[in-house]
DNA sequence: AGCACGCCGACT
DNA sequence: GTCGGCGTGCTC
């Protein structure tokens, strides 16, 4: 290791997979090819790591002695250079550093330097022009040749073995040059294993193979989208369309147009559970030129899908937020479905928002972005109304279906009439009875798991808290235990109060388990299924449950927000919301927005088939604007009210915001460190606003105490610079500080 | 993230 | 006298 590079040596910039580290410079001896995006093995401290070249001509850093690259793994770019730039942007904007951001753009094993490797199947096939031979064949050999003649495409060795053709028979046939062995790449196809119809399913049952006829409104929208695509320049279009207005069909037809023009299409969906449906729709139009990218794939599946995309074999990539880094070239359209959904924000470093990254990617490549939602984020609508996006409205449902009629039930009246224990209001019970009689389905939403949310002592008023977090424990009746929904701590329900020894423990607050029990009691003959994180933990369980509902094997579905998202159930004509206000009380500036979105989405589940839908919304706050606007399906009313609140409180999107969470071993220590950072940040950010510190809403989590402050301003760059400079003065705090740029949740 | 260094408590 | 607990600092 010497300090000054010899003239022939090149100095390169490398992103290493170490959080908090910037780009490092290394010497690349020799004259082999060096490409931006290629992987290199480099020394780092006392170990070796695999990094990614971000620049083949780096400045020599005078402060450091350069070390030599150990090995150049790829002669060509592994990560496409424009995706390298995208990752570098993410690393800077979200203050995570380049290494962690670049890891998002690489499939798992490749981060350890593994080369492309596909699974292979050995397949037997006949040699086309076998040499004439007078040798006599045995019975087994004749059977084998017969089988191969019947299958000119070849027979996998495993199938041959299953039919009694042993390896000895095969060997002698190969020696006689009558049969040969071919090695096929076996795609580890995630759709085949997690799909609903077995390995042969290329399309979702009933999905139309061709474009379906559009309504006048849809046709107008499609024309505007196609104009945007044809322009061939960067543009963002907000497709703001009520539930059931047929946005997906527009995605499909727009994608077809892009593919015809030789451009690739990226489709982002919020959740893994939604990928099979969307992939199915795209496969029914684009066949096997559709790839999948999401974190639920096995490493092998992910590897195969990634390399298919990288080789340019696919036209459409469908996936969750990570798919925004797919190694696709010539992207013409990026579609972000349900753009408001909080799953697009990663809740660990790098804390990126895939919708915003999609926009950055499109800008760099001159592509069109389509943001679709029935309940767009305030951010997107504000951008549209400021002229930065084009807004396309779809105000009507397809097939002239009406929006569901919504009835708000004031639960205070129900309590007065039937006691404070009541969970199912009289109108809801009557409506469910009515649906059961007609053979129609009901969906019941309660966005809270468990049986009771609080176990409360009637003698001393203490409630059962998690010993590791500052939250109450939730009672789960099926497990006969109380559990913490944050750290998963669980324990048997105590007989007596831990504080006073009193024997009168009472359960308050209801969850889906309790609703399931109450619904079963009220409707003994009904077929009931509950869908929440507790019932569908295994891979494919959601899909199976959703299938059963789709086939009409269920009368009443009870669930958390899981059931509200995306899935189209034609048999559901009634939606009941148990406590519409769950979530409204949270100390989060987006509480109202979340409630409005969830209610609007779930009410939109009602009546997509031939029958009109009805929704019954139970609440203690019937006058709240989020509930009122959702009931009226009036986005504009909600937007106006919510923007007033955000403006008054100086919350996003009226200001830019960075949330900073400081952890400590005591509440006081966390507050003291946070206060120190606040002062240092404030000094460097005199024109902005630094708010706090205060104990975080979740003041203690997994035995760590948390203090929080917010940096607000108009431009993110000076805010981020000020904060990072403050952190550089207290480097020992870096491990205990979480910086979240554009936070989606501040809990 | 690793890994080394370093400074205090419980064992051979 | 050493082993090892995890705080702190560094990595081109």
XYZ file of C-alpha atoms (C1' of nucleotides) in Angstrom:
771
model
C 0.000 0.000 0.000
C 1.674 3.183 -1.119
C 0.456 6.736 -1.007
C 0.906 8.224 -4.458
C -0.678 6.466 -7.402
C 1.680 5.467 -10.186
C 0.793 7.123 -13.492
C -0.903 4.034 -14.901
C -3.055 3.492 -11.841
C -6.579 4.725 -11.903
C -8.434 5.967 -8.882
C -12.081 4.995 -8.555
C -14.953 5.920 -6.254
C -16.616 3.018 -4.500
C -19.834 2.770 -2.494
C -19.327 0.235 0.290
C -22.214 -1.391 2.164
C -21.588 0.451 5.406
C -24.216 2.802 6.781
C -22.966 6.287 7.407
C -19.871 5.962 5.238
C -19.462 8.151 2.195
C -17.919 7.177 -1.122
C -14.373 5.856 -0.757
C -11.485 6.150 -3.215
C -9.364 3.161 -4.171
C -6.510 2.555 -6.545
C -7.267 0.160 -9.389
C -3.968 -1.305 -10.596
C -3.561 -2.858 -14.014
C -5.385 -2.013 -17.193
C -8.525 -4.166 -16.993
C -11.889 -2.610 -17.773
C -13.495 -0.447 -15.113
C -17.154 0.453 -15.384
C -19.509 2.529 -13.304
C -21.933 0.075 -11.724
C -19.457 -2.828 -11.649
C -18.726 -4.549 -8.369
C -15.277 -4.605 -6.787
C -13.835 -6.394 -3.797
C -11.993 -3.877 -1.629
C -10.183 -3.818 1.713
C -11.955 -1.879 4.445
C -10.328 -1.683 7.843
C -9.365 -5.239 8.653
C -11.808 -6.959 6.336
C -12.888 -7.294 2.717
C -16.193 -5.990 1.396
C -17.927 -5.894 -1.949
C -18.623 -2.393 -3.174
C -19.911 -0.827 -6.332
C -18.002 1.567 -8.586
C -19.785 4.907 -8.719
C -17.112 6.795 -10.639
C -14.167 5.514 -12.651
C -12.262 8.768 -12.291
C -12.313 9.788 -8.672
C -10.336 12.609 -7.160
C -7.506 11.382 -4.947
C -8.380 12.174 -1.403
C -5.392 13.924 0.190
C -6.458 13.011 3.716
C -6.108 9.290 3.165
C -3.663 6.698 1.965
C -5.160 4.924 -1.007
C -5.511 1.167 -0.845
C -5.695 -1.176 -3.805
C -8.804 -2.832 -5.164
C -8.489 -6.583 -4.531
C -10.588 -7.777 -7.415
C -12.804 -6.311 -10.109
C -15.799 -8.655 -10.148
C -17.652 -7.388 -13.214
C -16.030 -6.234 -16.454
C -19.247 -4.399 -17.317
C -21.784 -2.464 -15.279
C -23.641 -4.808 -12.949
C -26.064 -2.176 -11.676
C -27.079 -0.024 -14.673
C -25.306 3.364 -14.437
C -28.542 5.362 -14.284
C -29.693 3.207 -11.352
C -26.352 3.923 -9.653
C -27.122 7.626 -9.983
C -30.631 7.060 -8.641
C -29.258 5.235 -5.588
C -26.704 7.985 -4.991
C -29.514 10.515 -5.063
C -31.435 8.451 -2.487
C -28.354 8.177 -0.276
C -27.937 11.922 -0.227
C -31.564 13.065 -0.088
C -32.528 10.676 2.701
C -29.170 11.133 4.467
C -28.465 7.397 4.600
C -25.140 7.439 2.769
C -24.530 5.778 -0.591
C -23.736 2.223 0.527
C -27.086 1.312 2.012
C -28.885 2.977 -0.886
C -26.929 1.089 -3.518
C -27.679 -2.213 -1.792
C -31.330 -1.641 -2.731
C -30.375 -1.913 -6.386
C -28.661 -5.295 -6.049
C -30.162 -8.763 -5.513
C -29.139 -10.330 -2.172
C -26.296 -12.747 -3.008
C -24.736 -10.304 -5.460
C -23.925 -8.065 -2.525
C -21.436 -10.715 -1.392
C -19.927 -10.809 -4.858
C -21.804 -13.842 -6.176
C -22.019 -14.114 -9.936
C -25.149 -14.806 -11.915
C -26.246 -18.393 -11.376
C -29.467 -19.962 -12.497
C -30.978 -23.219 -11.351
C -30.903 -25.838 -14.088
C -32.963 -28.888 -14.972
C -31.516 -31.855 -16.836
C -33.750 -32.774 -19.752
C -33.541 -35.872 -21.973
C -34.101 -35.557 -25.690
C -33.616 -37.654 -28.811
C -30.528 -37.069 -30.928
C -31.956 -35.806 -34.262
C -29.964 -37.987 -36.639
C -28.875 -41.003 -34.655
C -26.036 -43.112 -36.063
C -27.220 -46.344 -37.626
C -26.596 -49.110 -35.207
C -27.314 -52.804 -35.271
C -26.990 -53.184 -31.542
C -30.163 -54.600 -30.061
C -32.012 -52.519 -27.553
C -33.346 -53.769 -24.254
C -37.011 -53.436 -23.274
C -36.321 -50.550 -20.914
C -34.396 -48.702 -23.597
C -37.218 -49.130 -26.135
C -39.728 -47.795 -23.590
C -37.472 -44.812 -23.012
C -37.153 -44.029 -26.737
C -40.909 -44.367 -27.111
C -41.445 -41.835 -24.356
C -38.975 -39.400 -25.888
C -40.550 -39.757 -29.329
C -43.883 -38.786 -27.764
C -42.255 -35.732 -26.169
C -40.058 -34.035 -28.747
C -39.667 -31.060 -26.409
C -37.773 -33.313 -24.002
C -38.447 -35.026 -20.684
C -36.932 -33.870 -17.391
C -34.757 -36.600 -15.871
C -36.873 -36.517 -12.736
C -39.990 -37.426 -14.769
C -38.149 -40.210 -16.565
C -37.001 -41.669 -13.251
C -40.587 -41.516 -12.004
C -41.655 -43.575 -15.038
C -39.178 -46.307 -14.173
C -36.397 -45.300 -16.560
C -33.316 -45.648 -14.404
C -30.018 -43.865 -14.707
C -28.392 -47.023 -16.154
C -30.826 -47.066 -19.071
C -30.202 -43.401 -19.707
C -26.445 -43.835 -19.556
C -26.401 -46.610 -22.168
C -28.696 -44.647 -24.483
C -26.419 -41.638 -24.183
C -23.376 -43.849 -24.894
C -25.046 -45.151 -28.044
C -25.596 -41.521 -29.083
C -29.372 -42.048 -29.347
C -30.248 -39.701 -26.498
C -28.608 -36.597 -25.172
C -28.942 -34.500 -22.051
C -29.766 -30.843 -22.277
C -29.506 -28.408 -19.361
C -32.353 -25.928 -19.248
C -32.441 -22.827 -17.120
C -35.258 -23.351 -14.691
C -36.821 -20.052 -13.787
C -37.663 -19.934 -10.171
C -41.003 -18.352 -10.917
C -42.614 -16.712 -7.909
C -45.919 -16.442 -9.715
C -46.065 -20.201 -10.106
C -45.619 -20.826 -6.395
C -47.611 -18.018 -4.857
C -50.302 -17.798 -7.510
C -53.743 -19.180 -7.099
C -54.078 -21.579 -9.989
C -50.934 -23.642 -9.890
C -47.805 -23.559 -12.025
C -49.538 -23.282 -15.390
C -51.310 -20.047 -14.571
C -50.190 -17.247 -16.818
C -53.343 -15.325 -16.293
C -55.798 -14.720 -13.525
C -58.990 -16.664 -13.973
C -61.464 -14.507 -15.798
C -59.011 -11.725 -16.591
C -59.690 -10.379 -20.043
C -56.905 -11.103 -22.505
C -57.608 -7.995 -24.510
C -58.363 -4.402 -23.854
C -61.828 -3.874 -22.471
C -64.069 -1.099 -23.711
C -63.582 2.184 -21.899
C -66.117 4.659 -20.642
C -66.071 8.111 -22.171
C -64.314 9.437 -19.099
C -61.711 6.658 -19.188
C -61.103 7.184 -22.884
C -60.443 10.877 -22.278
C -58.046 10.006 -19.488
C -56.246 7.444 -21.630
C -55.843 9.981 -24.410
C -54.185 12.420 -22.034
C -51.912 9.704 -20.641
C -50.935 8.611 -24.136
C -50.199 12.189 -25.128
C -47.940 12.412 -22.112
C -46.156 9.246 -23.173
C -45.866 10.336 -26.786
C -44.296 13.630 -25.765
C -41.280 11.615 -24.667
C -40.343 14.045 -21.939
C -40.503 13.855 -18.178
C -43.961 14.514 -16.840
C -46.009 13.490 -13.817
C -49.725 12.824 -14.084
C -51.975 12.367 -11.076
C -54.811 9.996 -11.891
C -57.305 10.946 -9.210
C -60.204 8.557 -9.693
C -62.903 7.295 -7.348
C -62.812 3.644 -6.274
C -64.056 1.431 -9.069
C -63.422 4.012 -11.789
C -61.221 1.620 -13.761
C -57.700 2.949 -13.223
C -56.124 -0.483 -13.653
C -57.469 -0.884 -17.164
C -55.898 2.452 -18.030
C -52.548 1.253 -16.677
C -52.770 -1.840 -18.868
C -53.617 0.033 -22.043
C -51.025 2.735 -21.419
C -48.409 0.051 -20.751
C -49.283 -1.651 -24.026
C -48.769 1.621 -25.842
C -45.364 2.117 -24.213
C -44.235 -1.437 -24.971
C -45.276 -1.069 -28.602
C -43.109 2.027 -28.732
C -40.160 0.018 -27.429
C -40.188 1.450 -23.920
C -40.282 -0.512 -20.684
C -42.859 -0.137 -17.943
C -42.430 -0.152 -14.179
C -45.528 -0.751 -12.055
C -45.359 -0.186 -8.322
C -48.000 -1.536 -5.946
C -48.020 -0.925 -2.205
C -48.085 -4.453 -0.868
C -46.743 -7.885 -1.671
C -50.271 -9.255 -1.277
C -51.388 -7.159 -4.242
C -48.668 -8.304 -6.631
C -50.253 -11.627 -7.716
C -53.427 -9.892 -8.858
C -51.622 -7.126 -10.727
C -49.015 -9.488 -12.170
C -51.850 -11.739 -13.340
C -53.539 -8.877 -15.137
C -50.322 -7.827 -16.835
C -49.421 -11.416 -17.729
C -52.764 -11.935 -19.392
C -51.780 -9.114 -21.786
C -47.970 -9.363 -21.940
C -47.383 -13.079 -21.296
C -44.032 -13.965 -19.808
C -42.502 -10.577 -20.548
C -43.547 -9.561 -17.040
C -41.163 -9.748 -14.094
C -41.796 -9.427 -10.378
C -39.692 -7.684 -7.753
C -40.540 -7.651 -4.075
C -39.006 -8.607 -0.767
C -41.263 -11.636 -0.295
C -39.470 -13.549 -3.053
C -36.912 -16.155 -2.106
C -33.319 -15.213 -2.901
C -33.344 -17.567 -5.886
C -36.554 -16.143 -7.320
C -35.309 -12.643 -6.811
C -32.016 -13.407 -8.494
C -33.727 -14.910 -11.541
C -36.220 -12.091 -11.911
C -33.502 -9.479 -11.510
C -31.286 -11.011 -14.166
C -34.180 -11.450 -16.589
C -34.842 -7.748 -16.219
C -31.147 -6.903 -16.462
C -30.828 -8.843 -19.728
C -33.706 -6.904 -21.192
C -35.982 -9.941 -21.462
C -39.003 -8.294 -19.899
C -41.225 -5.427 -20.898
C -43.037 -4.854 -17.626
C -41.780 -5.018 -14.052
C -44.371 -5.238 -11.281
C -43.353 -4.918 -7.673
C -43.363 -3.184 -4.331
C -41.226 -0.173 -3.434
C -37.855 -1.904 -4.075
C -38.900 -2.399 -7.697
C -38.278 1.292 -8.315
C -34.586 0.295 -8.455
C -35.196 -2.497 -11.004
C -32.357 -2.713 -13.549
C -34.639 -1.767 -16.407
C -33.366 0.255 -19.331
C -35.475 2.457 -21.595
C -38.184 3.059 -19.011
C -40.999 4.962 -20.654
C -43.674 4.840 -17.973
C -43.566 4.447 -14.209
C -46.943 3.705 -12.655
C -47.402 4.150 -8.907
C -50.709 2.560 -7.958
C -52.375 3.759 -4.731
C -49.710 6.436 -4.556
C -50.959 7.664 -1.163
C -50.149 4.368 0.520
C -47.684 4.613 3.390
C -46.034 1.297 2.462
C -44.114 3.183 -0.207
C -42.060 4.723 2.575
C -39.362 2.420 3.911
C -39.297 2.471 7.691
C -35.613 1.696 8.023
C -32.592 3.329 6.458
C -32.552 4.389 3.696
C -35.976 5.850 4.515
C -36.949 6.510 0.923
C -40.391 7.066 -0.552
C -40.732 4.954 -3.703
C -43.216 7.370 -5.258
C -40.768 10.224 -4.975
C -37.865 8.072 -6.147
C -39.976 7.045 -9.148
C -40.416 10.704 -10.015
C -36.679 11.325 -9.737
C -35.974 8.315 -11.929
C -38.459 9.487 -14.531
C -36.977 12.959 -14.544
C -33.519 11.566 -15.263
C -34.822 9.404 -18.101
C -37.449 11.608 -19.666
C -40.246 9.244 -18.685
C -43.896 9.598 -17.750
C -45.017 9.004 -14.164
C -48.604 8.075 -13.418
C -49.701 8.413 -9.794
C -53.013 6.673 -9.285
C -55.334 6.879 -6.295
C -58.886 7.427 -5.165
C -57.479 9.234 -2.148
C -54.261 10.908 -3.269
C -51.772 12.206 -0.747
C -51.999 15.897 0.075
C -48.470 16.187 -1.297
C -49.485 15.010 -4.743
C -52.656 17.064 -4.939
C -50.797 20.154 -3.840
C -48.192 19.526 -6.538
C -50.945 19.079 -9.092
C -52.749 22.238 -8.066
C -49.457 24.149 -8.158
C -49.089 23.066 -11.779
C -46.187 20.685 -11.267
C -48.321 17.645 -12.146
C -51.198 17.219 -14.568
C -54.322 16.116 -12.753
C -56.754 13.730 -14.400
C -60.044 13.129 -12.602
C -62.268 10.093 -12.900
C -65.508 10.912 -11.113
C -67.624 7.957 -12.163
C -67.456 4.237 -11.685
C -67.326 1.905 -14.673
C -70.514 0.155 -15.868
C -72.563 3.051 -14.484
C -72.261 1.615 -11.007
C -73.199 3.966 -8.237
C -70.962 4.763 -5.324
C -72.063 3.038 -2.143
C -74.626 4.802 0.004
C -73.092 5.529 3.375
C -74.833 5.763 6.699
C -73.014 7.127 9.753
C -74.110 5.584 13.042
C -73.512 7.616 16.191
C -72.386 5.007 18.714
C -73.307 7.232 21.661
C -76.934 6.648 20.751
C -76.314 2.897 20.549
C -74.696 2.900 23.973
C -77.624 4.821 25.389
C -80.036 2.315 23.888
C -78.239 -0.994 24.386
C -75.452 -0.448 26.925
C -71.785 0.402 26.654
C -70.822 -3.171 25.738
C -72.404 -3.086 22.332
C -70.049 -3.455 19.381
C -72.474 -4.097 16.526
C -75.035 -1.346 16.104
C -78.673 -2.114 15.384
C -78.499 -0.800 11.795
C -75.413 -2.924 11.115
C -77.005 -6.078 12.529
C -80.140 -5.452 10.458
C -78.126 -4.882 7.289
C -76.015 -8.027 7.788
C -79.172 -10.070 8.413
C -80.563 -8.708 5.190
C -77.415 -9.661 3.219
C -77.353 -13.173 4.680
C -80.924 -13.595 3.530
C -80.026 -12.539 0.011
C -76.823 -14.581 -0.182
C -74.643 -11.480 -0.466
C -71.382 -10.845 1.334
C -70.482 -8.432 4.118
C -67.116 -6.983 4.996
C -66.508 -5.713 8.532
C -63.523 -3.472 9.166
C -61.871 -2.747 12.463
C -58.340 -1.508 12.216
C -57.120 -3.044 15.453
C -56.026 -6.577 16.219
C -56.633 -8.630 19.322
C -59.622 -9.020 21.612
C -59.286 -6.118 24.035
C -56.808 -3.277 23.700
C -56.485 -2.469 27.391
C -56.594 -4.533 30.556
C -57.637 -2.146 33.271
C -57.835 -2.411 37.080
C -61.144 -1.173 38.427
C -59.674 -0.740 41.884
C -56.629 1.476 41.191
C -57.188 2.434 37.534
C -53.786 1.077 36.450
C -53.663 -0.612 33.080
C -51.402 -3.426 32.008
C -48.358 -1.963 30.257
C -45.550 -3.544 28.300
C -42.472 -3.719 30.536
C -40.286 -2.769 27.549
C -42.407 -0.148 25.741
C -44.688 2.691 26.743
C -47.874 1.092 25.404
C -50.650 -0.997 26.889
C -50.733 -4.699 26.250
C -53.435 -6.132 24.010
C -55.429 -9.147 25.184
C -55.572 -12.028 22.678
C -58.262 -14.438 23.736
C -57.356 -17.340 21.426
C -53.842 -17.409 22.876
C -55.098 -16.500 26.364
C -52.243 -14.029 26.613
C -51.581 -10.310 26.538
C -49.131 -9.103 23.901
C -47.230 -5.962 23.017
C -47.889 -5.025 19.393
C -44.575 -3.203 19.183
C -42.000 -5.634 20.610
C -44.068 -8.844 20.682
C -43.587 -9.347 24.421
C -46.285 -11.738 25.664
C -47.355 -13.056 29.022
C -50.279 -14.847 30.643
C -53.091 -12.596 31.823
C -52.504 -11.915 35.512
C -55.247 -12.764 37.997
C -54.601 -9.694 40.073
C -53.512 -6.164 39.361
C -49.727 -5.841 39.501
C -50.020 -2.415 41.123
C -52.597 -2.892 43.916
C -53.311 -6.619 43.970
C -56.961 -5.990 43.162
C -58.946 -8.825 41.565
C -61.194 -6.784 39.341
C -59.383 -6.612 36.021
C -61.546 -5.375 33.225
C -61.019 -5.499 29.482
C -61.606 -2.355 27.508
C -61.250 -1.409 23.879
C -62.176 -3.830 21.126
C -60.158 -5.561 18.423
C -60.919 -7.869 15.492
C -60.902 -10.993 17.688
C -63.709 -9.562 19.797
C -65.682 -8.567 16.712
C -65.292 -12.049 15.308
C -66.667 -13.496 18.549
C -69.584 -11.046 18.604
C -70.426 -11.642 14.940
C -70.378 -15.410 15.477
C -72.752 -15.016 18.410
C -75.077 -12.740 16.475
C -75.083 -14.832 13.268
C -74.573 -18.471 14.304
C -75.156 -20.003 10.888
C -72.950 -17.672 8.877
C -69.620 -18.610 7.322
C -67.170 -16.171 8.837
C -63.485 -15.520 8.210
C -61.134 -13.113 9.936
C -58.149 -11.628 8.101
C -55.478 -9.796 10.055
C -51.811 -10.190 10.781
C -52.596 -12.838 13.403
C -54.568 -15.121 11.071
C -52.530 -14.842 7.866
C -48.930 -15.056 8.925
C -47.852 -17.692 6.413
C -46.895 -17.055 2.786
C -49.905 -17.378 0.519
C -52.425 -17.328 3.356
C -53.891 -13.974 2.323
C -54.227 -15.119 -1.261
C -56.039 -18.283 -0.159
C -58.427 -16.368 2.068
C -59.130 -13.853 -0.676
C -59.774 -16.675 -3.124
C -62.321 -18.225 -0.802
C -64.120 -14.906 -0.538
C -64.040 -14.449 -4.304
C -65.593 -17.885 -4.785
C -68.429 -17.011 -2.438
C -67.437 -19.500 0.256
C -67.644 -16.835 2.936
C -70.590 -14.739 4.121
C -68.858 -12.299 6.449
C -65.249 -11.127 6.289
C -63.818 -9.437 9.360
C -60.467 -7.742 9.174
C -58.054 -4.902 9.635
C -56.927 -2.536 6.890
C -55.606 -5.613 5.100
C -59.067 -6.217 3.669
C -59.533 -2.606 2.605
C -56.721 -2.468 0.100
C -57.038 -3.192 -3.576
C -58.947 -6.448 -3.742
C -62.103 -6.444 -5.771
C -64.873 -8.616 -4.318
C -67.936 -8.492 -6.553
C -70.082 -10.349 -3.999
C -69.624 -7.783 -1.243
C -72.566 -5.417 -1.097
C -72.241 -4.287 2.510
C -69.300 -2.818 4.358
C -69.443 -2.191 8.099
C -66.855 -0.072 9.871
C -66.814 -0.789 13.594
C -64.843 2.137 14.995
C -64.184 4.620 12.262
C -62.273 6.775 14.730
C -59.544 4.224 15.503
C -56.459 6.150 14.556
C -57.976 9.607 14.779
C -56.634 9.972 18.302
C -53.039 9.226 17.342
C -50.517 11.972 17.895
C -49.574 11.989 14.226
C -50.159 14.862 11.864
C -51.438 12.419 9.267
C -54.037 10.803 11.543
C -56.929 12.509 9.738
C -55.535 11.751 6.299
C -55.046 8.077 7.157
C -58.557 7.763 8.531
C -60.068 9.431 5.490
C -58.100 7.202 3.132
C -58.911 3.986 4.949
C -62.619 4.771 5.196
C -62.884 5.870 1.578
C -61.061 2.771 0.367
C -63.133 0.347 2.424
C -66.435 2.015 1.585
C -65.340 1.698 -2.044
C -65.189 -2.089 -1.614
C -68.983 -2.213 -1.423
C -71.009 -2.891 -4.519
C -68.602 -3.497 -7.326
C -70.686 -6.261 -8.833
C -74.190 -5.833 -10.196
C -75.735 -4.919 -6.869
C -75.456 -1.443 -5.396
C -73.347 -1.149 -2.282
C -74.077 0.111 1.183
C -71.729 1.096 3.981
C -72.445 1.563 7.658
C -69.866 3.575 9.541
C -69.960 3.397 13.349
C -68.232 6.191 15.218
C -68.124 8.259 18.364
C -67.272 11.368 16.332
C -69.925 11.526 13.620
C -69.124 15.159 12.958
C -65.400 14.763 12.308
C -64.522 16.089 8.852
C -62.432 13.042 7.901
C -65.409 10.779 8.591
C -67.931 13.112 6.990
C -65.856 13.558 3.841
C -65.210 9.833 3.524
C -68.928 9.111 3.915
C -69.717 11.638 1.201
C -66.829 10.297 -0.949
C -65.855 13.932 -1.287
C -62.115 14.222 -1.760
C -62.122 17.944 -2.374
C -63.933 18.686 0.874
C -61.401 16.656 2.788
C -58.470 18.259 0.999
C -59.681 21.782 1.772
C -60.183 21.064 5.484
C -56.985 19.112 5.948
C -54.857 21.722 4.161
C -56.219 24.345 6.529
C -54.996 22.276 9.452
C -51.581 21.600 7.873
C -51.104 25.261 7.032
C -52.048 26.433 10.511
C -49.797 23.890 12.202
C -46.955 24.217 9.682
C -47.003 20.564 8.758
C -46.208 18.985 5.383
C -46.959 19.538 2.598
C -47.018 23.229 3.464
C -43.461 22.938 4.807
C -40.626 20.489 4.273
C -39.913 18.461 7.398
C -37.187 16.221 8.785
C -37.922 14.159 11.867
C -35.026 13.349 14.202
C -35.389 10.653 16.832
C -32.735 10.364 19.535
C -32.506 7.188 21.603
C -31.044 6.955 25.078
C -30.835 4.717 28.146
C -33.069 7.057 30.112
C -35.711 9.590 29.170
C -33.477 12.358 30.552
C -30.392 11.237 28.619
C -32.353 11.065 25.367
C -33.825 14.521 25.956
C -30.430 16.014 26.834
C -28.754 14.691 23.689
C -31.709 15.763 21.566
C -31.628 19.247 23.053
C -27.932 19.535 22.302
C -28.548 18.582 18.660
C -31.446 21.026 18.467
C -29.219 23.887 19.598
C -26.455 22.995 17.186
C -28.896 22.607 14.311
C -30.670 25.864 15.126
C -27.389 27.785 14.961
C -26.901 26.631 11.395
C -30.494 26.960 10.268
C -31.426 30.454 11.396
C -34.196 31.031 8.858
C -35.960 27.747 9.388
C -37.597 26.275 12.402
C -36.384 23.591 14.784
C -39.233 22.307 16.931
C -38.617 20.371 20.123
C -37.248 18.238 21.570
C -40.064 16.377 23.248
C -40.482 12.778 24.347
C -41.543 10.795 21.262
C -45.166 9.680 21.016
C -43.860 6.210 21.717
C -41.562 7.403 24.485
C -40.096 3.984 25.222
C -39.640 1.126 22.772
C -37.822 -2.139 23.479
C -36.252 -0.656 26.614
C -34.906 2.390 24.828
C -36.135 5.895 25.601
C -36.805 8.194 22.692
C -36.825 11.951 22.279
C -37.787 13.639 19.048
C -37.460 16.967 17.278
C -38.388 18.355 13.886
C -36.537 20.539 11.427
C -38.890 22.548 9.259
C -38.310 24.911 6.391
C -38.961 25.565 2.751
C -35.908 23.852 1.228
C -34.627 20.491 2.347
C -31.015 21.002 1.418
C -30.098 23.668 4.011
C -32.159 21.790 6.600
C -30.316 18.545 5.954
C -26.946 20.308 5.827
C -27.513 22.007 9.165
C -28.609 18.798 10.832
C -25.757 16.695 9.439
C -23.225 19.332 10.475
C -24.652 19.212 14.003
C -24.345 15.429 13.996
C -20.746 15.677 12.810
C -19.970 17.578 16.001
C -21.416 14.750 18.077
C -20.336 11.678 16.069
C -20.892 9.344 19.000
C -24.631 10.038 18.727
C -24.904 8.845 15.135
C -25.721 5.295 16.136
C -28.547 6.441 18.354
C -30.143 8.939 15.983
C -32.723 8.225 13.288
C -33.024 10.894 10.624
C -36.236 10.706 8.600
C -36.568 13.090 5.663
C -40.195 13.623 4.584
C -41.576 11.393 7.330
C -44.855 9.649 6.618
C -45.476 8.835 10.235
C -43.996 10.615 13.224
C -44.888 8.022 15.861
C -22.275 -2.787 9.889
C -17.898 -5.021 11.646
C -13.847 -4.819 14.064
C -10.262 -3.045 17.289
C -9.183 -0.700 21.227
C -9.818 0.346 25.980
C -11.294 0.522 30.457
C -13.716 -1.657 34.559
C -15.898 -6.194 37.226
C -15.742 -11.640 38.317
C -13.098 -15.703 37.886
C -8.661 -19.188 37.706
C -3.155 -11.650 37.614
C -6.486 -12.728 33.060
C -11.338 -13.108 30.520
C -14.880 -10.493 28.804
C -18.676 -6.886 29.272
C -19.987 -3.129 25.801
C -18.972 2.202 24.933
C -16.217 4.719 21.346
C -13.967 5.399 17.086
C -12.546 4.199 12.424
C -12.923 2.387 7.919
C -10.334 5.235 1.159
